[in-house]
Every structure is written in structure tokens, then in C-alpha cells.
């Protein structure tokens, strides 16, 4: 009699092999990062966006093979969306590449084009450190507002 009730209990439980298989194919958690960009001085050119996890390559992530790099027409850059962002610690750097040459133009060590960073850190002598722009992404979508700055 105990065996029959035990069998009934086993039949009432979900198939353990099926449960294990469902866990194995569960989707990887990823979020969407929405960046609201303000303060562009013109609609000319592109906005170059870099999403990086590596402080060594921030904010110039051209050599960062793992960084997500996006180019958006300045006229469409009011809202930039980056999908499939895995959980982790990130920082975002933006350049308003007005002449579309794919880089930040400089004049005597000063940027000639606009720039912005996640968390809008204060700018002193040189670009901010990764830590001042970093934020954490988990399973939830993340929204950031970035105000572009111009020196020249």
C-alpha cells in the first residue's frame, strides 16, 4: 500500500528529466539599455556610441574587441537603444562625430567635437575614469540620459 501511494505521489510531480531539460534551455538573462541623448549642437554627422566593460579601454574603445560600438546618424540620436546587454558593469562613451571621420577630432589637446558619458560625470583635465561613468546591468532594462558637452 505504501508503494502505491508513493507511486501516486511520483506521478503527481513533474517529470524530473523534463524539468532538468527546461532549466538547461532557459534563456540567458539580458536587458535593453536605452540612452536618451540631449544637447547635440547640430544634426550633422553621426553619434558614435561605445558600451564597454573594460576600464583599460575607456573612453576610447577603438581597441576594445569586446565593446559594443554603434554609429547612429545625429539626426536620429535622441534615443539610442542597445539590446541583449548581459548582466555586468558597464560604462558608455559618446562622440558627436560631426565630420563623420569615425574619431574624436582634437585641437591642442582639446576635443573639437561633442562628447558624453553615462552618469554625466564632471569633466576636468582629460576624460573621466571608467569608475565615474560605470553602472550595473542586471535582468531589468536600464535607462540613462546623457547630456553632450562641447568645449570648442
Tab-separated table of C-alpha atoms in Angstrom:
chain	number	residue	atom	x	y	z
A	1	UNK	CA	0.000	0.000	0.000
A	2	UNK	CA	2.853	2.436	0.777
A	3	UNK	CA	4.318	1.698	-2.654
A	4	UNK	CA	1.082	2.611	-4.414
A	5	UNK	CA	0.703	5.919	-2.591
A	6	UNK	CA	4.371	6.669	-3.258
A	7	UNK	CA	3.831	5.923	-6.932
A	8	UNK	CA	0.814	8.228	-6.926
A	9	UNK	CA	2.961	10.971	-5.405
A	10	UNK	CA	5.642	10.467	-8.062
A	11	UNK	CA	3.049	10.641	-10.820
A	12	UNK	CA	1.729	13.915	-9.407
A	13	UNK	CA	5.204	15.519	-9.515
A	14	UNK	CA	6.522	16.925	-12.792
A	15	UNK	CA	8.830	14.711	-14.765
A	16	UNK	CA	12.269	15.433	-13.270
A	17	UNK	CA	14.014	14.827	-16.598
A	18	UNK	CA	11.719	17.360	-18.299
A	19	UNK	CA	12.312	19.916	-15.518
A	20	UNK	CA	16.082	19.467	-15.801
A	21	UNK	CA	15.853	19.844	-19.591
A	22	UNK	CA	13.817	23.074	-19.231
A	23	UNK	CA	16.484	24.522	-16.937
A	24	UNK	CA	19.178	23.667	-19.463
A	25	UNK	CA	17.442	25.589	-22.267
A	26	UNK	CA	16.322	28.547	-20.148
A	27	UNK	CA	17.111	31.808	-21.939
A	28	UNK	CA	20.152	33.776	-20.872
A	29	UNK	CA	19.180	36.914	-18.980
A	30	UNK	CA	19.759	40.080	-21.000
A	31	UNK	CA	18.476	43.622	-20.738
A	32	UNK	CA	17.982	46.586	-23.014
A	33	UNK	CA	19.877	49.817	-22.445
A	34	UNK	CA	18.002	52.954	-23.519
A	35	UNK	CA	20.131	56.102	-23.788
A	36	UNK	CA	18.410	59.451	-24.107
A	37	UNK	CA	20.853	61.879	-25.737
A	38	UNK	CA	20.413	65.635	-25.320
A	39	UNK	CA	22.464	68.728	-26.072
A	40	UNK	CA	23.623	67.917	-29.613
A	41	UNK	CA	24.629	71.245	-31.162
A	42	UNK	CA	23.720	70.131	-34.674
A	43	UNK	CA	22.134	67.319	-36.636
A	44	UNK	CA	25.306	66.926	-38.718
A	45	UNK	CA	27.290	63.721	-38.796
A	46	UNK	CA	26.997	60.717	-36.513
A	47	UNK	CA	26.963	59.879	-32.854
A	48	UNK	CA	29.434	57.119	-32.015
A	49	UNK	CA	28.364	55.065	-29.004
A	50	UNK	CA	30.652	52.714	-27.112
A	51	UNK	CA	29.390	50.334	-24.407
A	52	UNK	CA	32.383	48.853	-22.580
A	53	UNK	CA	33.124	46.670	-19.569
A	54	UNK	CA	36.872	47.268	-19.696
A	55	UNK	CA	38.318	50.251	-17.768
A	56	UNK	CA	41.586	49.884	-19.719
A	57	UNK	CA	39.889	50.915	-22.972
A	58	UNK	CA	37.504	53.556	-21.637
A	59	UNK	CA	36.551	56.018	-23.012
A	60	UNK	CA	38.446	55.356	-26.273
A	61	UNK	CA	37.244	51.867	-27.018
A	62	UNK	CA	38.565	51.527	-30.568
A	63	UNK	CA	40.924	48.717	-29.465
A	64	UNK	CA	38.370	47.042	-27.167
A	65	UNK	CA	37.313	43.928	-29.088
A	66	UNK	CA	34.568	43.161	-26.551
A	67	UNK	CA	32.947	46.631	-26.608
A	68	UNK	CA	29.625	47.200	-28.330
A	69	UNK	CA	30.113	50.006	-30.858
A	70	UNK	CA	27.192	51.673	-32.575
A	71	UNK	CA	27.049	54.514	-35.098
A	72	UNK	CA	23.803	56.490	-35.259
A	73	UNK	CA	23.010	59.438	-37.514
A	74	UNK	CA	22.999	62.571	-35.335
A	75	UNK	CA	19.512	63.359	-36.615
A	76	UNK	CA	18.300	60.050	-35.103
A	77	UNK	CA	20.415	60.081	-31.932
A	78	UNK	CA	17.850	61.485	-29.498
A	79	UNK	CA	17.256	57.950	-28.293
A	80	UNK	CA	19.731	55.101	-28.726
A	81	UNK	CA	18.832	51.545	-27.800
A	82	UNK	CA	21.294	48.722	-27.182
A	83	UNK	CA	19.666	45.317	-26.863
A	84	UNK	CA	20.868	41.990	-25.491
A	85	UNK	CA	23.070	43.523	-22.782
A	86	UNK	CA	24.274	40.782	-20.436
A	87	UNK	CA	24.429	41.429	-16.680
A	88	UNK	CA	27.611	43.229	-15.658
A	89	UNK	CA	29.292	46.563	-15.007
A	90	UNK	CA	29.455	48.926	-17.973
A	91	UNK	CA	30.258	52.500	-18.986
A	92	UNK	CA	29.095	54.364	-22.079
A	93	UNK	CA	31.038	56.965	-24.058
A	94	UNK	CA	29.514	59.006	-26.889
A	95	UNK	CA	31.179	61.203	-29.515
A	96	UNK	CA	29.337	63.604	-31.804
A	97	UNK	CA	31.367	62.902	-34.932
A	98	UNK	CA	30.154	65.922	-36.901
A	99	UNK	CA	32.525	65.403	-39.841
A	100	UNK	CA	31.930	61.601	-39.990
A	101	UNK	CA	35.607	60.649	-39.927
A	102	UNK	CA	34.998	57.994	-37.250
A	103	UNK	CA	37.008	59.580	-34.443
A	104	UNK	CA	37.209	62.463	-31.974
A	105	UNK	CA	38.961	65.439	-33.566
A	106	UNK	CA	41.304	67.367	-31.298
A	107	UNK	CA	42.762	70.900	-31.305
A	108	UNK	CA	45.739	71.347	-28.963
A	109	UNK	CA	44.603	68.562	-26.627
A	110	UNK	CA	41.006	69.841	-26.568
A	111	UNK	CA	38.149	67.984	-28.236
A	112	UNK	CA	36.671	69.801	-31.231
A	113	UNK	CA	33.572	67.619	-31.241
A	114	UNK	CA	30.962	66.835	-28.631
A	115	UNK	CA	31.183	64.033	-26.109
A	116	UNK	CA	29.114	62.495	-23.332
A	117	UNK	CA	29.295	59.702	-20.792
A	118	UNK	CA	26.961	57.553	-18.771
A	119	UNK	CA	26.134	59.098	-15.387
A	120	UNK	CA	27.245	62.515	-16.794
A	121	UNK	CA	30.423	62.804	-14.683
A	122	UNK	CA	32.091	66.165	-14.221
A	123	UNK	CA	34.833	66.785	-16.727
A	124	UNK	CA	38.170	68.085	-15.521
A	125	UNK	CA	41.513	67.799	-17.220
A	126	UNK	CA	41.036	64.855	-19.544
A	127	UNK	CA	38.277	62.303	-19.878
A	128	UNK	CA	36.574	60.728	-16.872
A	129	UNK	CA	37.682	57.409	-15.449
A	130	UNK	CA	35.587	54.294	-16.015
A	131	UNK	CA	34.528	54.250	-12.367
A	132	UNK	CA	32.854	57.673	-12.585
A	133	UNK	CA	30.739	56.571	-15.560
A	134	UNK	CA	30.087	52.955	-14.583
A	135	UNK	CA	26.686	51.428	-13.935
A	136	UNK	CA	25.365	47.931	-13.371
A	137	UNK	CA	23.040	45.999	-15.637
A	138	UNK	CA	21.024	43.103	-14.274
A	139	UNK	CA	17.912	41.449	-15.653
A	140	UNK	CA	15.931	44.707	-15.800
A	141	UNK	CA	16.107	47.247	-18.621
A	142	UNK	CA	18.206	50.331	-17.907
A	143	UNK	CA	17.558	53.966	-18.919
A	144	UNK	CA	20.200	56.698	-18.931
A	145	UNK	CA	20.120	60.318	-20.010
A	146	UNK	CA	23.402	61.609	-21.449
A	147	UNK	CA	23.984	65.328	-21.960
A	148	UNK	CA	26.504	66.072	-24.678
A	149	UNK	CA	29.253	68.591	-23.897
A	150	UNK	CA	31.281	70.795	-26.226
A	151	UNK	CA	34.498	72.627	-25.386
A	152	UNK	CA	35.244	74.298	-28.732
